[in-house]
Coordinates of C-alpha atoms in Angstrom, one line a residue:
Chain H
M300 CA 15.3 1.4 -6.1
I301 CA 18.3 -0.2 -4.3
A302 CA 19.5 -2.8 -6.5
V303 CA 19.9 -6.3 -5.5
T304 CA 23.3 -7.5 -5.7
E305 CA 23.2 -10.7 -3.2
T306 CA 23.6 -13.9 -4.4
R307 CA 20.2 -15.8 -5.0
S308 CA 19.2 -18.3 -2.8
A309 CA 17.2 -21.3 -4.1
E310 CA 15.6 -21.9 -0.5
S311 CA 11.8 -21.9 -0.3
L312 CA 10.1 -18.8 0.7
S313 CA 6.7 -20.6 1.4
P314 CA 7.4 -23.6 3.8
T315 CA 3.9 -23.7 5.0
D316 CA 0.3 -24.0 3.8
R317 CA -1.0 -20.5 4.7
S318 CA 1.7 -18.9 2.5
T319 CA 1.5 -21.3 -0.4
I320 CA -0.2 -19.1 -3.3
R321 CA -3.4 -20.9 -4.5
R322 CA -4.4 -18.0 -6.8
G323 CA -2.5 -17.1 -9.8
A324 CA 0.3 -19.5 -8.9
K325 CA 1.9 -18.8 -12.4
R326 CA 2.5 -15.4 -10.8
A327 CA 4.4 -16.6 -7.8
V328 CA 8.0 -16.1 -7.5
T329 CA 10.0 -18.3 -5.2
D330 CA 13.5 -17.0 -5.1
R331 CA 14.8 -14.8 -2.2
A332 CA 16.6 -12.1 -4.5
A333 CA 12.7 -11.1 -5.8
L334 CA 11.8 -10.9 -2.1
W335 CA 14.5 -8.5 -1.3
A336 CA 14.3 -6.3 -4.3
I337 CA 10.3 -5.7 -3.5
L338 CA 11.3 -5.1 -0.2
D339 CA 14.1 -2.5 -1.1
A340 CA 11.9 -0.7 -3.5
G341 CA 9.0 -0.1 -1.3
L342 CA 8.6 2.7 1.2
V343 CA 5.5 1.7 3.4
C344 CA 4.3 -1.8 4.7
H345 CA 1.1 -2.9 5.6
L346 CA 1.2 -4.6 9.1
S347 CA -1.8 -7.0 10.1
T348 CA -2.1 -8.3 13.5
V349 CA -5.3 -9.9 15.5
V350 CA -6.7 -7.7 18.0
D351 CA -9.4 -9.3 20.3
G352 CA -10.0 -11.8 17.6
A353 CA -10.4 -9.1 14.8
P354 CA -8.1 -8.1 12.1
L355 CA -6.1 -4.7 12.5
V356 CA -4.1 -3.5 9.4
L357 CA -2.0 -0.3 9.6
P358 CA 0.6 1.2 7.4
T359 CA 4.1 1.8 8.7
G360 CA 7.7 2.0 7.9
Y361 CA 10.0 -0.9 7.7
G362 CA 13.8 -1.6 6.9
R363 CA 15.8 -5.0 5.7
D364 CA 18.7 -6.2 7.0
G365 CA 19.7 -9.6 5.3
D366 CA 16.8 -11.8 6.1
T367 CA 15.6 -9.8 9.0
L368 CA 12.5 -7.0 8.6
Y369 CA 12.5 -4.4 10.8
L370 CA 9.3 -2.3 11.8
H371 CA 9.0 0.4 14.2
G372 CA 6.8 3.2 15.7
S373 CA 5.9 4.7 19.2
T374 CA 5.5 2.3 21.8
G375 CA 1.7 3.8 22.4
A376 CA 1.0 2.3 18.9
L377 CA -1.7 -0.4 19.2
S378 CA -0.3 -2.9 16.2
L379 CA 3.2 -2.5 17.8
R380 CA 2.1 -3.1 21.4
T381 CA 0.4 -6.1 20.3
A382 CA 3.1 -7.4 18.2
A383 CA 5.6 -6.9 21.1
E384 CA 3.9 -9.5 23.0
G385 CA 5.2 -11.8 20.1
V386 CA 1.8 -12.5 18.5
E387 CA 1.8 -13.3 14.8
V388 CA 1.8 -10.6 12.4
C389 CA 1.5 -10.7 8.2
V390 CA 3.3 -7.7 6.4
A391 CA 2.5 -6.8 3.0
V392 CA 4.6 -4.7 0.5
T393 CA 2.9 -4.1 -2.7
L394 CA 4.2 -1.9 -5.6
L395 CA 1.8 -1.2 -8.4
D396 CA 3.3 -1.0 -11.7
G397 CA 0.4 -0.6 -14.2
V398 CA -3.2 -1.1 -15.0
V399 CA -3.9 -3.6 -17.2
Y400 CA -6.7 -2.7 -19.9
A401 CA -8.2 -5.8 -21.4
R402 CA -11.0 -6.1 -24.4
S403 CA -13.1 -7.7 -21.6
V404 CA -14.0 -6.2 -18.3
F405 CA -13.3 -9.7 -16.8
H406 CA -9.6 -9.6 -18.0
H407 CA -8.8 -6.1 -16.6
S408 CA -5.9 -6.6 -14.3
M409 CA -3.2 -4.8 -12.4
N410 CA 0.8 -5.3 -12.9
Y411 CA 2.4 -5.2 -9.5
R412 CA 5.1 -6.8 -7.2
S413 CA 3.9 -7.9 -3.7
A414 CA 5.4 -9.6 -1.0
V415 CA 3.5 -10.8 2.0
I416 CA 5.3 -12.2 4.8
H417 CA 4.1 -14.5 7.7
G418 CA 6.0 -14.4 10.9
S419 CA 6.3 -13.8 14.5
A420 CA 7.3 -10.3 15.6
R421 CA 10.0 -10.1 18.3
P422 CA 10.8 -6.6 20.0
V423 CA 14.3 -5.5 19.9
V424 CA 15.2 -4.4 23.2
E425 CA 18.9 -4.4 23.8
P426 CA 20.2 -0.9 23.1
S427 CA 23.1 -1.7 20.5
A428 CA 20.8 -4.1 18.6
K429 CA 18.1 -1.4 18.8
L430 CA 20.1 1.3 17.5
R431 CA 21.5 -0.9 14.7
A432 CA 17.8 -1.5 13.7
L433 CA 16.9 2.0 13.9
R434 CA 19.7 2.7 11.7
V435 CA 18.4 0.2 9.0
L436 CA 14.7 1.7 9.3
T437 CA 16.3 5.3 8.7
E438 CA 18.5 4.4 6.0
H439 CA 15.4 2.6 4.1
M440 CA 13.3 5.7 4.7
A441 CA 15.7 8.4 4.0
P442 CA 19.2 7.0 2.9
G443 CA 22.1 9.0 4.2
S444 CA 20.0 10.5 7.2
W445 CA 21.7 8.4 9.7
E446 CA 24.9 10.2 9.1
H447 CA 23.3 13.6 8.5
A448 CA 21.1 14.2 11.0
R449 CA 21.3 13.7 14.9
E450 CA 21.1 10.2 16.1
P451 CA 18.5 9.3 18.8
N452 CA 19.3 10.1 22.2
A453 CA 18.6 7.7 25.3
K454 CA 15.1 9.3 25.6
E455 CA 14.1 9.0 22.2
L456 CA 15.5 5.6 22.1
A457 CA 13.4 4.3 24.9
A458 CA 10.3 6.2 23.4
T459 CA 10.6 4.2 20.1
A460 CA 9.7 0.5 19.7
V461 CA 11.2 -1.6 17.1
L462 CA 10.2 -4.9 16.1
A463 CA 12.0 -7.8 14.2
V464 CA 10.4 -10.2 11.9
D465 CA 12.3 -13.0 10.3
L466 CA 12.1 -13.2 6.3
A467 CA 11.5 -17.0 6.4
E468 CA 7.9 -17.4 5.3
A469 CA 6.8 -15.3 2.5
A470 CA 4.4 -15.3 -0.6
V471 CA 5.9 -13.2 -3.4
K472 CA 3.9 -12.5 -6.7
V473 CA 5.0 -10.5 -9.7
R474 CA 2.4 -9.8 -12.7
T475 CA 3.9 -8.0 -15.7
G476 CA 3.0 -7.6 -19.3
G477 CA -0.2 -6.9 -21.4
P478 CA -3.9 -8.3 -21.0
V479 CA -4.5 -12.0 -21.4
D480 CA -7.7 -12.1 -23.6
D481 CA -10.1 -14.3 -24.6
A482 CA -9.5 -15.4 -28.6
E483 CA -12.9 -14.3 -29.4
D484 CA -12.4 -10.7 -28.0
V485 CA -9.0 -10.4 -29.8
A486 CA -10.7 -11.5 -33.2
A487 CA -13.6 -9.2 -32.5
N488 CA -11.3 -6.4 -32.2
T489 CA -13.9 -3.9 -30.8
A490 CA -11.9 -2.6 -27.5
W491 CA -8.6 -1.0 -27.1
A492 CA -6.1 -3.1 -25.0
G493 CA -2.9 -2.3 -23.3
V494 CA -1.2 -1.2 -20.0
L495 CA -1.2 2.1 -18.7
P496 CA 2.1 2.3 -16.6
V497 CA 1.9 3.6 -13.1
R498 CA 5.2 4.9 -11.4
T499 CA 6.1 6.6 -8.1
V500 CA 8.3 9.5 -8.5
W501 CA 10.2 11.8 -6.1
G502 CA 9.6 15.5 -6.4
A503 CA 11.9 18.8 -5.9
P504 CA 13.4 18.8 -2.3
S505 CA 11.1 21.3 -0.3
P506 CA 13.5 22.9 2.5
D507 CA 12.2 23.8 5.7
D508 CA 11.4 27.6 6.1
A509 CA 13.9 27.9 8.6
L510 CA 16.4 26.7 6.2
A511 CA 15.8 29.0 3.3
G512 CA 19.0 29.6 1.1
A513 CA 20.8 26.2 2.8
P514 CA 21.9 24.1 0.0
V515 CA 20.1 20.7 -0.1
P516 CA 22.7 18.0 0.8
E517 CA 23.8 15.3 -1.8
H518 CA 22.0 12.5 -0.2
V519 CA 18.7 14.3 -0.7
T520 CA 19.3 15.6 -4.4
R521 CA 20.6 12.1 -5.4
R522 CA 17.4 10.3 -4.3
A523 CA 15.3 13.3 -5.8
R524 CA 16.9 12.3 -9.2
G525 CA 16.0 8.9 -8.8
R526 CA 19.4 7.7 -7.1
Chain Q
M671 CA -7.9 11.5 -8.6
I672 CA -12.0 11.8 -8.7
A673 CA -13.1 15.2 -7.2
V674 CA -15.3 14.5 -4.1
T675 CA -18.2 16.8 -4.9
E676 CA -20.4 14.9 -2.4
T677 CA -21.7 16.9 0.7
R678 CA -19.8 16.8 3.7
S679 CA -21.1 14.9 6.7
A680 CA -20.6 15.5 10.4
E681 CA -21.4 12.0 11.4
S682 CA -18.6 10.1 13.2
L683 CA -16.7 7.8 11.3
S684 CA -14.9 6.2 14.5
P685 CA -17.8 5.0 16.6
T686 CA -15.9 2.3 18.7
D687 CA -13.1 1.9 20.6
R688 CA -10.9 -0.1 18.0
S689 CA -11.1 2.8 15.6
T690 CA -10.3 5.4 17.9
I691 CA -7.1 6.8 16.9
R692 CA -4.9 6.8 20.1
R693 CA -1.2 7.8 18.6
G694 CA -1.0 10.7 16.7
A695 CA -4.7 11.8 17.4
K696 CA -4.0 15.3 16.1
R697 CA -3.7 13.7 12.6
A698 CA -7.0 11.9 12.8
V699 CA -9.6 13.3 10.4
T700 CA -13.4 12.6 11.2
D701 CA -15.3 13.7 8.0
R702 CA -16.5 11.4 5.6
A703 CA -15.6 13.5 2.9
A704 CA -11.9 13.0 3.7
L705 CA -12.4 9.1 3.6
W706 CA -14.1 9.2 0.4
A707 CA -11.4 11.4 -1.1
I708 CA -8.9 8.9 0.2
L709 CA -10.4 6.0 -1.3
D710 CA -11.2 7.6 -4.4
A711 CA -7.6 8.6 -5.1
G712 CA -5.9 5.2 -4.2
L713 CA -5.9 2.2 -6.3
V714 CA -5.1 -0.7 -4.5
C715 CA -6.2 -1.5 -0.6
H716 CA -4.9 -4.0 1.7
L717 CA -7.5 -6.3 2.9
S718 CA -6.6 -8.1 6.2
T719 CA -8.7 -10.9 7.8
V720 CA -8.0 -13.5 10.5
V721 CA -7.3 -17.1 9.1
D722 CA -7.0 -20.0 11.6
G723 CA -6.4 -17.3 14.3
A724 CA -3.4 -15.8 12.4
P725 CA -3.5 -12.4 10.6
L726 CA -3.6 -12.4 6.6
V727 CA -3.2 -9.3 4.5
L728 CA -3.0 -9.2 0.8
P729 CA -3.5 -6.4 -1.7
T730 CA -6.5 -6.1 -4.1
G731 CA -8.7 -4.0 -6.0
Y732 CA -11.5 -1.8 -4.7
G733 CA -14.3 0.8 -5.5
R734 CA -16.4 3.0 -3.8
D735 CA -20.1 3.6 -4.1
G736 CA -21.5 6.0 -1.6
D737 CA -20.8 4.7 1.8
T738 CA -20.2 0.9 0.4
L739 CA -16.7 -0.3 -0.2
Y740 CA -16.6 -3.4 -3.0
L741 CA -13.5 -5.7 -3.1
H742 CA -13.6 -8.5 -5.6
G743 CA -11.6 -11.2 -7.0
S744 CA -11.4 -15.0 -7.7
T745 CA -13.8 -17.2 -5.8
G746 CA -10.7 -19.2 -5.0
A747 CA -8.8 -16.6 -3.2
L748 CA -8.3 -17.5 0.3
S749 CA -9.2 -13.9 1.6
L750 CA -12.3 -13.5 -0.1
R751 CA -13.4 -17.2 0.6
T752 CA -13.0 -16.3 4.4
A753 CA -14.6 -12.9 4.0
A754 CA -17.4 -14.3 2.1
E755 CA -18.6 -16.1 5.3
G756 CA -19.4 -13.0 6.9
V757 CA -16.3 -12.7 9.1
E758 CA -14.4 -9.0 10.1
V759 CA -12.3 -7.4 7.8
C760 CA -9.9 -4.6 8.1
V761 CA -9.1 -2.8 4.8
A762 CA -6.5 -0.1 4.1
V763 CA -5.9 2.5 1.8
T764 CA -2.5 4.3 2.2
L765 CA -1.6 7.2 -0.1
L766 CA 2.3 8.2 0.5
D767 CA 2.8 12.0 -0.2
G768 CA 6.4 12.5 0.9
V769 CA 9.4 11.8 3.1
V770 CA 9.7 14.2 5.9
Y771 CA 13.8 14.8 6.6
A772 CA 14.0 16.1 10.1
R773 CA 17.1 17.5 11.8
S774 CA 17.1 14.7 14.0
V775 CA 16.7 11.0 13.0
F776 CA 13.9 10.7 15.7
H777 CA 11.5 13.2 14.1
H778 CA 12.0 11.9 10.7
S779 CA 8.5 11.2 9.3
M780 CA 6.4 10.7 6.1
N781 CA 3.5 12.8 4.8
Y782 CA 0.7 10.4 4.0
R783 CA -3.3 10.1 3.8
S784 CA -4.5 6.6 5.1
A785 CA -8.1 5.1 5.7
V786 CA -8.5 2.0 7.7
I787 CA -11.9 0.7 7.6
H788 CA -13.2 -1.7 10.1
G789 CA -16.3 -3.9 9.1
S790 CA -17.9 -7.2 8.1
A791 CA -17.8 -8.3 4.8
R792 CA -21.1 -9.6 3.1
P793 CA -21.2 -11.1 -0.1
V794 CA -23.0 -9.6 -3.1
V795 CA -24.8 -12.6 -4.9
E796 CA -27.8 -11.0 -6.5
P797 CA -27.1 -10.8 -10.2
S798 CA -27.9 -7.2 -10.8
A799 CA -26.5 -6.1 -7.5
K800 CA -23.2 -8.0 -8.5
L801 CA -23.3 -6.3 -11.9
R802 CA -23.8 -3.1 -10.5
A803 CA -20.7 -3.6 -8.0
L804 CA -18.5 -4.8 -10.8
R805 CA -19.3 -1.7 -12.9
V806 CA -17.9 0.3 -9.6
L807 CA -15.0 -1.9 -9.1
T808 CA -14.2 -1.7 -12.9
E809 CA -14.7 2.3 -13.1
H810 CA -12.4 2.8 -10.0
M811 CA -9.5 0.8 -11.6
A812 CA -10.0 1.9 -15.2
P813 CA -12.5 4.8 -15.8
G814 CA -14.2 4.4 -19.0
S815 CA -13.6 0.6 -19.4
W816 CA -17.0 -0.5 -18.3
E817 CA -18.6 1.3 -21.4
H818 CA -15.6 0.5 -23.7
A819 CA -14.6 -3.2 -22.9
R820 CA -17.1 -6.2 -23.5
E821 CA -19.3 -6.5 -20.3
P822 CA -19.1 -9.8 -18.1
N823 CA -21.1 -12.7 -19.3
A824 CA -22.7 -15.3 -17.0
K825 CA -19.8 -17.6 -16.8
E826 CA -17.5 -14.6 -15.9
L827 CA -20.0 -13.4 -13.3
A828 CA -20.1 -16.3 -11.6
A829 CA -16.4 -16.9 -11.2
T830 CA -15.7 -13.5 -9.7
A831 CA -16.6 -12.9 -6.1
V832 CA -17.7 -9.4 -5.2
L833 CA -17.7 -8.5 -1.2
A834 CA -19.4 -5.4 0.4
V835 CA -18.1 -3.5 3.5
D836 CA -20.2 -0.5 4.9
L837 CA -18.2 2.6 5.4
A838 CA -19.5 3.0 9.2
E839 CA -16.2 2.7 10.8
A840 CA -13.1 4.3 9.8
A841 CA -9.9 6.0 11.2
V842 CA -8.6 8.4 8.9
K843 CA -5.3 9.9 9.2
V844 CA -3.5 13.0 7.3
R845 CA 0.1 14.1 7.8
T846 CA 1.2 17.2 5.7
G847 CA 4.1 19.9 6.0
G848 CA 7.4 19.7 7.3
P849 CA 9.4 18.1 10.0
V850 CA 8.5 19.1 13.7
D851 CA 12.0 19.4 15.3
D852 CA 13.2 19.8 18.8
A853 CA 14.2 23.8 19.3
E854 CA 17.6 22.8 20.2
D855 CA 18.1 21.1 16.8
V856 CA 16.6 24.0 14.9
A857 CA 19.2 26.3 16.9
A858 CA 22.0 23.8 16.4
N859 CA 21.4 24.3 12.6
T860 CA 23.6 21.5 11.7
A861 CA 21.4 19.2 9.4
W862 CA 19.2 19.9 6.6
A863 CA 15.3 19.7 6.9
G864 CA 12.4 19.5 4.7
V865 CA 10.3 17.2 2.5
L866 CA 10.9 15.1 -0.4
P867 CA 7.4 14.7 -2.1
V868 CA 6.4 11.5 -3.5
R869 CA 3.8 11.3 -6.2
T870 CA 2.2 8.3 -8.2
V871 CA 2.4 9.2 -11.9
W872 CA 0.6 7.6 -15.1
G873 CA 3.3 6.7 -18.0
A874 CA 2.3 6.7 -21.7
P875 CA -0.2 4.1 -22.7
S876 CA 1.4 1.0 -24.0
P877 CA -0.7 -0.7 -26.4
D878 CA -1.3 -4.4 -27.3
D879 CA 1.0 -5.9 -29.6
A880 CA -2.0 -7.0 -31.8
L881 CA -3.7 -3.2 -31.6
A882 CA -0.2 -2.2 -33.2
G883 CA -1.3 1.4 -34.7
A884 CA -5.0 1.6 -33.2
P885 CA -5.5 4.8 -31.6
V886 CA -5.8 5.1 -27.7
P887 CA -9.3 5.9 -26.7
E888 CA -10.0 9.0 -25.0
H889 CA -11.0 7.3 -21.6
V890 CA -7.0 6.1 -21.5
T891 CA -5.6 9.0 -22.9
R892 CA -7.3 11.4 -20.4
R893 CA -6.1 9.3 -17.4
A894 CA -2.7 9.2 -18.6
R895 CA -2.6 13.0 -18.7
G896 CA -3.7 13.1 -15.2
R897 CA -7.6 13.2 -15.7

């Protein structure tokens, strides 16, 4: 949703074996601008950690500042407590763009843009750095809210955990376009094929009851109109 | 999107410590119908596994048959190869319903429905069971396609890995409604507060070029109209 205007970098995003895409390698995208664009367009990420040897994945908000991804939540949240110890995390942001109807069940697919980031999460504790990170997180979730709403006080700041993950290692995959059917199925011509697009849209702002009649501020209406 | 018509069960969904929701316990939902409704409304899940001690999370399609969750993909996919060995998985399905604008940055939030499932993935290899599971997966991704499109042949069946996870242990969380602001911020009345709804909508079917002019079948148009 936020346009990517930054200069593209040719630096590889997948420097190690685990983030090298094996399956569907033709869908792998290796430039940093593509990664940034996916992160900037998403609203929720899925944060995965290992807890007592078992996988745990939870949805959470995030924000991006250059090549740093910020994650936040209550200090009581299991995943963040774990990650704050410096353990490895894996973070996925997935944007679904359509369901691909093929002539065979086998070739049915989805159009999507996905980023899977591997890294170690470090806690952001220095107050001014934490405040900057919270601004990034807030402006990602609700652009304009940092200026409009009351900023965090010391107590709120202490109750919020912020984690930073470097965007150094990531696998980006994008699928677009129609089905890739077998020639025999195309020739048989017995089934419909195409794409049913999926989009995420904003609804009309729903003001809090205590505000009835107060105008909706521009930073909210702008987003509701699609920016 | 598919209406949940099954009888509700009072059976607990969170029998062990790891799936007991610590944070935001008031948002925890413990009935099975709520879990089923979230799974039936989602299109993509995030499958998390542990690979060489590190977390890995990937987006993938899924389907539900009663209390069994099916996942599929190429046998070459890293996460599925790992899971097929019987290791533990964690699967999240998240539906975002809105961004909650509060009078303070701290109380900004999101409205969502999420299900986080813990379990061990078992490969589905017996051909008739695998075919049934693929039907469930297909009908979840593209309802009506199993009857309409060509069914998998033996070669395609062999090239597809299907995993099953019992829906025995899950954490379901739902947040709805407006912001929960501090009384002082409500009294100050200096910021807008409310919800900006988010919805996932279908676009108009986009037929494959080779089909130009052929009518869009009813199972596709029905979904495009919102079922």
